[in-house]
CSV table of C-alpha atoms and ligand atoms in Angstrom, one decimal:
chain,number,residue,atom,x,y,z
H,1,UNK,CA,-28.0,12.5,-17.4
H,2,UNK,CA,-25.5,9.7,-17.4
H,3,UNK,CA,-25.5,7.5,-14.5
H,4,UNK,CA,-21.8,7.4,-14.6
H,5,UNK,CA,-19.2,10.5,-13.7
H,6,UNK,CA,-19.1,12.4,-17.1
H,7,UNK,CA,-15.6,14.0,-18.3
H,8,UNK,CA,-17.3,17.4,-18.0
H,9,UNK,CA,-17.1,16.8,-14.0
H,10,UNK,CA,-13.7,15.8,-13.9
H,11,UNK,CA,-12.6,18.6,-16.1
H,12,UNK,CA,-14.6,21.1,-14.0
H,13,UNK,CA,-13.0,19.9,-10.7
H,14,UNK,CA,-9.5,19.8,-12.3
H,15,UNK,CA,-10.1,23.6,-13.5
H,16,UNK,CA,-11.2,24.4,-9.9
H,17,UNK,CA,-8.1,23.0,-8.4
H,18,UNK,CA,-6.0,24.8,-11.1
H,19,UNK,CA,-7.7,28.2,-10.1
H,20,UNK,CA,-6.7,27.7,-6.6
H,21,UNK,CA,-3.0,26.9,-6.9
H,22,UNK,CA,0.0,27.7,-8.8
H,23,UNK,CA,1.8,24.4,-8.0
H,24,UNK,CA,2.0,21.8,-10.9
H,25,UNK,CA,1.6,18.4,-8.9
H,26,UNK,CA,3.2,15.3,-10.8
H,27,UNK,CA,2.8,12.9,-7.7
H,28,UNK,CA,-0.4,12.2,-6.0
H,29,UNK,CA,-0.7,11.1,-2.7
H,30,UNK,CA,-3.8,9.6,-0.8
H,31,UNK,CA,-3.9,9.5,3.1
H,32,UNK,CA,-5.5,6.5,4.7
H,33,UNK,CA,-7.2,6.7,8.2
H,34,UNK,CA,-5.2,8.0,10.8
H,35,UNK,CA,-2.4,9.2,8.6
H,36,UNK,CA,-3.4,12.8,8.1
H,37,UNK,CA,0.1,14.0,9.7
H,38,UNK,CA,1.9,13.0,6.9
H,39,UNK,CA,0.5,16.2,5.2
H,40,UNK,CA,2.3,18.1,7.7
H,41,UNK,CA,5.6,17.3,5.8
H,42,UNK,CA,4.5,19.4,2.7
H,43,UNK,CA,6.2,22.7,2.3
H,44,UNK,CA,4.5,25.9,0.8
H,45,UNK,CA,1.0,24.1,0.8
H,46,UNK,CA,-2.1,25.6,-0.9
H,47,UNK,CA,-5.1,24.0,1.1
H,48,UNK,CA,-8.3,23.2,-0.6
H,49,UNK,CA,-11.3,21.9,1.4
H,50,UNK,CA,-12.7,19.2,-1.0
H,51,UNK,CA,-16.3,20.3,-0.2
H,52,UNK,CA,-15.6,23.3,-2.3
H,53,UNK,CA,-14.5,21.2,-5.1
H,54,UNK,CA,-17.4,20.8,-7.8
H,55,UNK,CA,-18.6,17.0,-8.0
H,56,UNK,CA,-16.0,15.8,-5.5
H,57,UNK,CA,-17.0,13.0,-3.4
H,58,UNK,CA,-17.1,14.5,0.2
H,59,UNK,CA,-15.8,12.1,3.1
H,60,UNK,CA,-18.1,11.4,5.8
H,61,UNK,CA,-15.7,9.2,8.1
H,62,UNK,CA,-14.4,10.4,11.4
H,63,UNK,CA,-10.4,10.6,11.0
H,64,UNK,CA,-10.8,11.7,7.4
H,65,UNK,CA,-10.7,15.5,7.1
H,66,UNK,CA,-11.5,16.1,3.4
H,67,UNK,CA,-8.8,18.4,1.9
H,68,UNK,CA,-6.3,18.7,-0.6
H,69,UNK,CA,-2.8,19.9,0.4
H,70,UNK,CA,-0.6,20.8,-2.9
H,71,UNK,CA,3.1,21.7,-2.3
H,72,UNK,CA,6.5,20.3,-2.0
H,73,UNK,CA,8.2,17.5,-0.5
H,74,UNK,CA,11.6,16.1,-1.3
H,75,UNK,CA,12.0,18.5,-4.4
H,76,UNK,CA,9.0,17.4,-6.0
H,77,UNK,CA,5.3,19.1,-6.4
H,78,UNK,CA,2.8,16.8,-4.5
H,79,UNK,CA,-1.0,16.8,-4.3
H,80,UNK,CA,-2.2,15.3,-1.0
H,81,UNK,CA,-5.7,13.8,-0.6
H,82,UNK,CA,-6.4,13.8,3.0
H,83,UNK,CA,-9.9,12.1,3.4
H,84,UNK,CA,-10.6,9.6,0.6
H,85,UNK,CA,-14.1,8.4,0.3
H,86,UNK,CA,-15.0,4.8,0.5
H,87,UNK,CA,-17.8,2.9,-1.4
H,88,UNK,CA,-19.4,2.0,2.0
H,89,UNK,CA,-20.3,5.6,2.4
H,90,UNK,CA,-22.8,5.2,-0.4
H,91,UNK,CA,-21.0,6.7,-3.4
H,92,UNK,CA,-20.8,5.0,-6.6
H,93,UNK,CA,-17.6,3.1,-7.4
H,94,UNK,CA,-16.8,5.6,-10.2
H,95,UNK,CA,-17.7,8.6,-8.0
H,96,UNK,CA,-15.2,7.1,-5.1
H,97,UNK,CA,-12.5,7.0,-7.6
H,98,UNK,CA,-13.2,10.3,-9.5
H,99,UNK,CA,-10.1,12.0,-7.7
H,100,UNK,CA,-7.6,9.8,-9.4
H,101,UNK,CA,-9.0,10.9,-12.8
H,102,UNK,CA,-8.8,14.5,-11.5
H,103,UNK,CA,-5.3,14.0,-10.6
H,104,UNK,CA,-4.4,12.3,-13.9
H,105,UNK,CA,-6.1,15.4,-15.9
H,106,UNK,CA,-4.0,17.6,-13.7
H,107,UNK,CA,-0.8,15.9,-15.1
H,108,UNK,CA,0.1,13.6,-12.1
H,109,UNK,CA,1.9,10.6,-13.3
H,110,UNK,CA,2.9,8.7,-10.1
H,111,UNK,CA,0.3,7.8,-7.2
H,112,UNK,CA,1.1,6.9,-3.8
H,113,UNK,CA,-1.8,5.3,-2.0
H,114,UNK,CA,-1.8,4.6,1.7
H,115,UNK,CA,-4.2,3.0,4.2
H,116,UNK,CA,-4.7,1.3,7.5
H,117,UNK,CA,-5.4,-2.3,7.1
H,118,UNK,CA,-5.9,-5.5,9.3
H,119,UNK,CA,-3.1,-7.9,9.4
H,120,UNK,CA,-4.1,-11.5,8.0
H,121,UNK,CA,-0.6,-12.7,7.7
H,122,UNK,CA,-0.1,-14.2,11.3
H,123,UNK,CA,3.5,-13.3,11.1
H,124,UNK,CA,2.5,-9.6,10.9
H,125,UNK,CA,2.5,-7.2,13.8
H,126,UNK,CA,0.3,-4.0,14.4
H,127,UNK,CA,2.4,-1.0,13.4
H,128,UNK,CA,4.3,-2.6,10.6
H,129,UNK,CA,4.3,-1.2,7.1
H,130,UNK,CA,3.4,-3.7,3.9
H,131,UNK,CA,4.2,-2.6,0.6
H,132,UNK,CA,1.2,-3.9,-1.7
H,133,UNK,CA,2.6,-6.3,-4.2
H,134,UNK,CA,-0.8,-7.0,-5.6
H,135,UNK,CA,-4.6,-7.0,-4.6
H,136,UNK,CA,-7.8,-8.9,-4.3
H,137,UNK,CA,-10.5,-6.5,-5.6
H,138,UNK,CA,-13.3,-8.3,-4.1
H,139,UNK,CA,-16.0,-5.7,-5.0
H,140,UNK,CA,-14.5,-5.3,-8.4
H,141,UNK,CA,-14.6,-9.2,-9.1
H,142,UNK,CA,-18.3,-9.1,-7.9
H,143,UNK,CA,-19.5,-6.5,-10.3
H,144,UNK,CA,-18.3,-3.2,-8.5
H,145,UNK,CA,-15.2,-2.2,-10.8
H,146,UNK,CA,-14.8,1.5,-10.9
H,147,UNK,CA,-14.5,0.9,-14.8
H,148,UNK,CA,-18.0,-0.4,-15.1
H,149,UNK,CA,-19.9,1.6,-17.7
H,150,UNK,CA,-19.0,3.3,-21.0
H,151,UNK,CA,-15.2,3.3,-21.5
H,152,UNK,CA,-13.6,6.8,-21.8
H,153,UNK,CA,-10.6,6.3,-24.1
H,154,UNK,CA,-9.3,9.8,-23.3
H,155,UNK,CA,-8.4,7.8,-20.0
H,156,UNK,CA,-7.6,4.3,-21.1
H,157,UNK,CA,-8.2,1.2,-22.8
H,158,UNK,CA,-11.6,-0.8,-22.3
H,159,UNK,CA,-9.8,-3.9,-21.1
H,160,UNK,CA,-6.7,-2.3,-19.2
H,161,UNK,CA,-3.8,-4.8,-18.3
H,162,UNK,CA,-3.4,-5.6,-14.4
H,163,UNK,CA,-0.4,-8.0,-14.3
H,164,UNK,CA,1.7,-5.3,-12.5
H,165,UNK,CA,-0.5,-2.9,-10.7
H,166,UNK,CA,2.0,-1.9,-8.2
H,167,UNK,CA,5.2,-0.6,-9.8
H,168,UNK,CA,8.5,-2.7,-9.3
H,169,UNK,CA,10.7,0.0,-9.6
H,170,UNK,CA,8.8,2.0,-6.9
H,171,UNK,CA,8.7,-1.2,-4.7
H,172,UNK,CA,12.3,-1.7,-5.1
H,173,UNK,CA,13.3,2.1,-4.2
H,174,UNK,CA,10.8,1.9,-1.1
H,175,UNK,CA,12.6,-1.1,0.4
H,176,UNK,CA,16.0,0.7,0.0
H,177,UNK,CA,14.8,3.8,1.5
H,178,UNK,CA,13.4,2.0,4.5
H,179,UNK,CA,16.6,-0.3,4.8
H,180,UNK,CA,18.8,3.2,4.8
H,181,UNK,CA,16.4,4.3,7.4
H,182,UNK,CA,16.9,0.9,9.6
H,183,UNK,CA,13.8,-1.0,9.3
H,184,UNK,CA,12.1,-3.4,6.9
H,185,UNK,CA,9.1,-3.3,5.1
H,186,UNK,CA,6.7,-6.2,4.7
H,187,UNK,CA,5.4,-6.9,1.0
H,188,UNK,CA,2.2,-8.8,0.4
H,189,UNK,CA,-1.4,-9.0,-1.1
H,190,UNK,CA,-4.0,-6.6,-0.1
H,191,UNK,CA,-7.5,-7.7,0.1
H,192,UNK,CA,-10.0,-5.1,-0.7
H,193,UNK,CA,-13.5,-5.7,1.0
H,194,UNK,CA,-16.5,-3.1,1.0
H,195,UNK,CA,-17.1,-2.9,4.5
H,196,UNK,CA,-18.4,-1.1,6.9
H,197,UNK,CA,-18.5,-4.2,9.0
H,198,UNK,CA,-15.5,-5.8,10.1
H,199,UNK,CA,-14.9,-9.4,8.9
H,200,UNK,CA,-16.4,-12.4,10.5
H,201,UNK,CA,-13.9,-15.1,11.6
H,202,UNK,CA,-15.1,-17.2,8.6
H,203,UNK,CA,-14.4,-14.2,6.1
H,204,UNK,CA,-11.0,-13.7,7.4
H,205,UNK,CA,-10.2,-17.4,6.9
H,206,UNK,CA,-11.5,-17.1,3.5
H,207,UNK,CA,-9.3,-13.9,2.9
H,208,UNK,CA,-6.3,-15.7,4.3
H,209,UNK,CA,-7.1,-18.8,2.0
H,210,UNK,CA,-7.3,-16.6,-1.0
H,211,UNK,CA,-4.0,-15.3,-0.5
H,212,UNK,CA,-4.7,-12.3,1.3
H,213,UNK,CA,-1.8,-10.5,3.8
H,214,UNK,CA,-3.9,-7.7,4.9
H,215,UNK,CA,-7.6,-6.5,4.7
H,216,UNK,CA,-9.0,-3.2,4.0
H,217,UNK,CA,-11.8,-1.0,2.9
H,218,UNK,CA,-10.3,1.3,0.2
H,219,UNK,CA,-7.3,1.5,-2.3
H,220,UNK,CA,-7.8,-1.2,-5.0
H,221,UNK,CA,-10.4,0.4,-6.9
H,222,UNK,CA,-8.2,3.7,-6.7
H,223,UNK,CA,-5.5,1.6,-8.2
H,224,UNK,CA,-7.6,0.1,-11.1
H,225,UNK,CA,-8.5,3.7,-12.3
H,226,UNK,CA,-4.9,4.9,-11.8
H,227,UNK,CA,-3.6,2.1,-13.8
H,228,UNK,CA,-6.2,2.3,-16.6
H,229,UNK,CA,-4.9,6.1,-16.8
H,230,UNK,CA,-1.2,4.8,-17.0
H,231,UNK,CA,-0.2,6.2,-13.4
H,232,UNK,CA,2.6,4.5,-11.8
H,233,UNK,CA,1.5,3.3,-8.5
H,234,UNK,CA,2.9,2.6,-5.1
H,235,UNK,CA,0.8,1.3,-2.4
H,236,UNK,CA,1.6,1.0,1.5
H,237,UNK,CA,-0.5,-0.5,3.9
H,238,UNK,CA,-0.1,0.2,7.9
H,239,UNK,CA,-1.2,-2.7,9.7
H,240,UNK,CA,-3.5,-1.1,12.3
H,241,UNK,CA,-4.7,-4.2,14.0
H,242,UNK,CA,-4.5,-8.1,13.5
H,243,UNK,CA,-7.7,-9.5,11.7
H,244,UNK,CA,-7.1,-13.1,12.6
H,245,UNK,CA,-9.9,-15.5,12.5
H,246,UNK,CA,-9.0,-16.9,15.9
H,247,UNK,CA,-8.6,-13.7,18.2
H,248,UNK,CA,-7.9,-13.8,21.7
H,249,UNK,CA,-10.9,-14.2,23.8
H,250,UNK,CA,-12.5,-10.8,24.6
H,251,UNK,CA,-11.1,-8.9,21.6
H,252,UNK,CA,-13.4,-6.4,20.0
H,253,UNK,CA,-12.4,-4.5,16.9
H,254,UNK,CA,-13.5,-0.7,16.6
H,255,UNK,CA,-12.5,2.3,14.4
H,256,UNK,CA,-10.8,3.9,17.5
H,257,UNK,CA,-8.3,1.1,17.7
H,258,UNK,CA,-7.8,1.1,14.0
H,259,UNK,CA,-7.0,4.9,14.3
H,260,UNK,CA,-4.8,4.9,17.2
H,261,UNK,CA,-2.6,1.8,16.3
H,262,UNK,CA,-2.3,3.3,12.7
H,263,UNK,CA,-0.5,6.2,14.7
H,264,UNK,CA,2.3,4.0,15.3
H,265,UNK,CA,3.3,3.6,11.8
H,266,UNK,CA,3.3,7.3,10.9
H,267,UNK,CA,7.0,8.1,11.6
H,268,UNK,CA,8.1,5.4,9.3
H,269,UNK,CA,5.3,5.9,6.8
H,270,UNK,CA,6.4,9.6,6.4
H,271,UNK,CA,10.3,8.2,6.1
H,272,UNK,CA,9.3,6.0,3.4
H,273,UNK,CA,7.0,8.2,1.4
H,274,UNK,CA,9.1,11.3,1.7
H,275,UNK,CA,12.3,9.1,0.9
H,276,UNK,CA,10.8,7.6,-2.2
H,277,UNK,CA,9.4,11.0,-3.3
H,278,UNK,CA,13.0,12.6,-2.9
H,279,UNK,CA,14.9,9.6,-4.6
H,280,UNK,CA,12.3,9.1,-7.2
H,281,UNK,CA,15.1,9.7,-9.9
H,282,UNK,CA,16.6,6.5,-8.7
H,283,UNK,CA,13.4,4.2,-9.5
H,284,UNK,CA,14.1,2.0,-12.7
N,301,LIG,N1,-10.5,-5.3,8.3
N,301,LIG,C1,-11.0,-4.3,7.4
N,301,LIG,N2,-10.5,-3.0,7.1
N,301,LIG,C2,-9.6,-2.5,8.1
N,301,LIG,C3,-9.0,-3.5,9.3
N,301,LIG,C4,-9.5,-4.6,9.4
N,301,LIG,O1,-9.3,-5.3,10.2
N,301,LIG,N3,-8.3,-2.5,10.2
N,301,LIG,C5,-8.3,-1.3,9.3
N,301,LIG,N4,-9.1,-1.4,8.3
């Protein structure tokens, strides 16, 4: 058996999802830690526990519920993944990103990815939202690129372009939606690290020096697979905590704080995501 996720497993997962819903989603939405309540904004939902979907990588992280919510939002049909899996859980990178290929197989052409992250840019504050303009895929650069292995031309080319991984038209629209709602979005570079340990001060200094504005343990590999398959991508990071090399004395970072702080950004995140979805026709 192949060491890599075969097309038959992706097709089986897509067929299972199709058998459980009459909705035909064109937008995929992946929710990060603490951001689950965004799925409450979906109308006429069909809910599928990810544990029932064949070959699906099931999430083991507290705060990640593990289900698909398929329904409508802002006049569009959306498939929401609550509870993504992470490389640090032990899955291979191609298994972690399998849901994106399943989405592409289902006919989804636009992917909105969200996450909770640590702010590396000293001008950021917890509770703010950052549009992802670009990413640093450290695990990918070190050999754990999700496209490693035989290339399946049915999805995309062997050497996919990554000059503009995060769609300019969608970013412009997101800024406009936020401005109309009366707030501003940051825009910056997301530094993807494998985790699960948080970064040491020396690592944070290195990430800042490399040009990172926020650091997190997800997203970039999903975006590589999405771009390989030709999906348009919008990425939004909620700054849950500051990740600075010289923290105030006594500060200790834990998952609970990240989840709790992430909550602060949820109302604005819902406003941006639902606004972008309902005004998608405005995106150039
Ligand atoms: N570092 C890495 N991942 C994270 C952080 C952080 O500070 N906060 C939320 N996800």
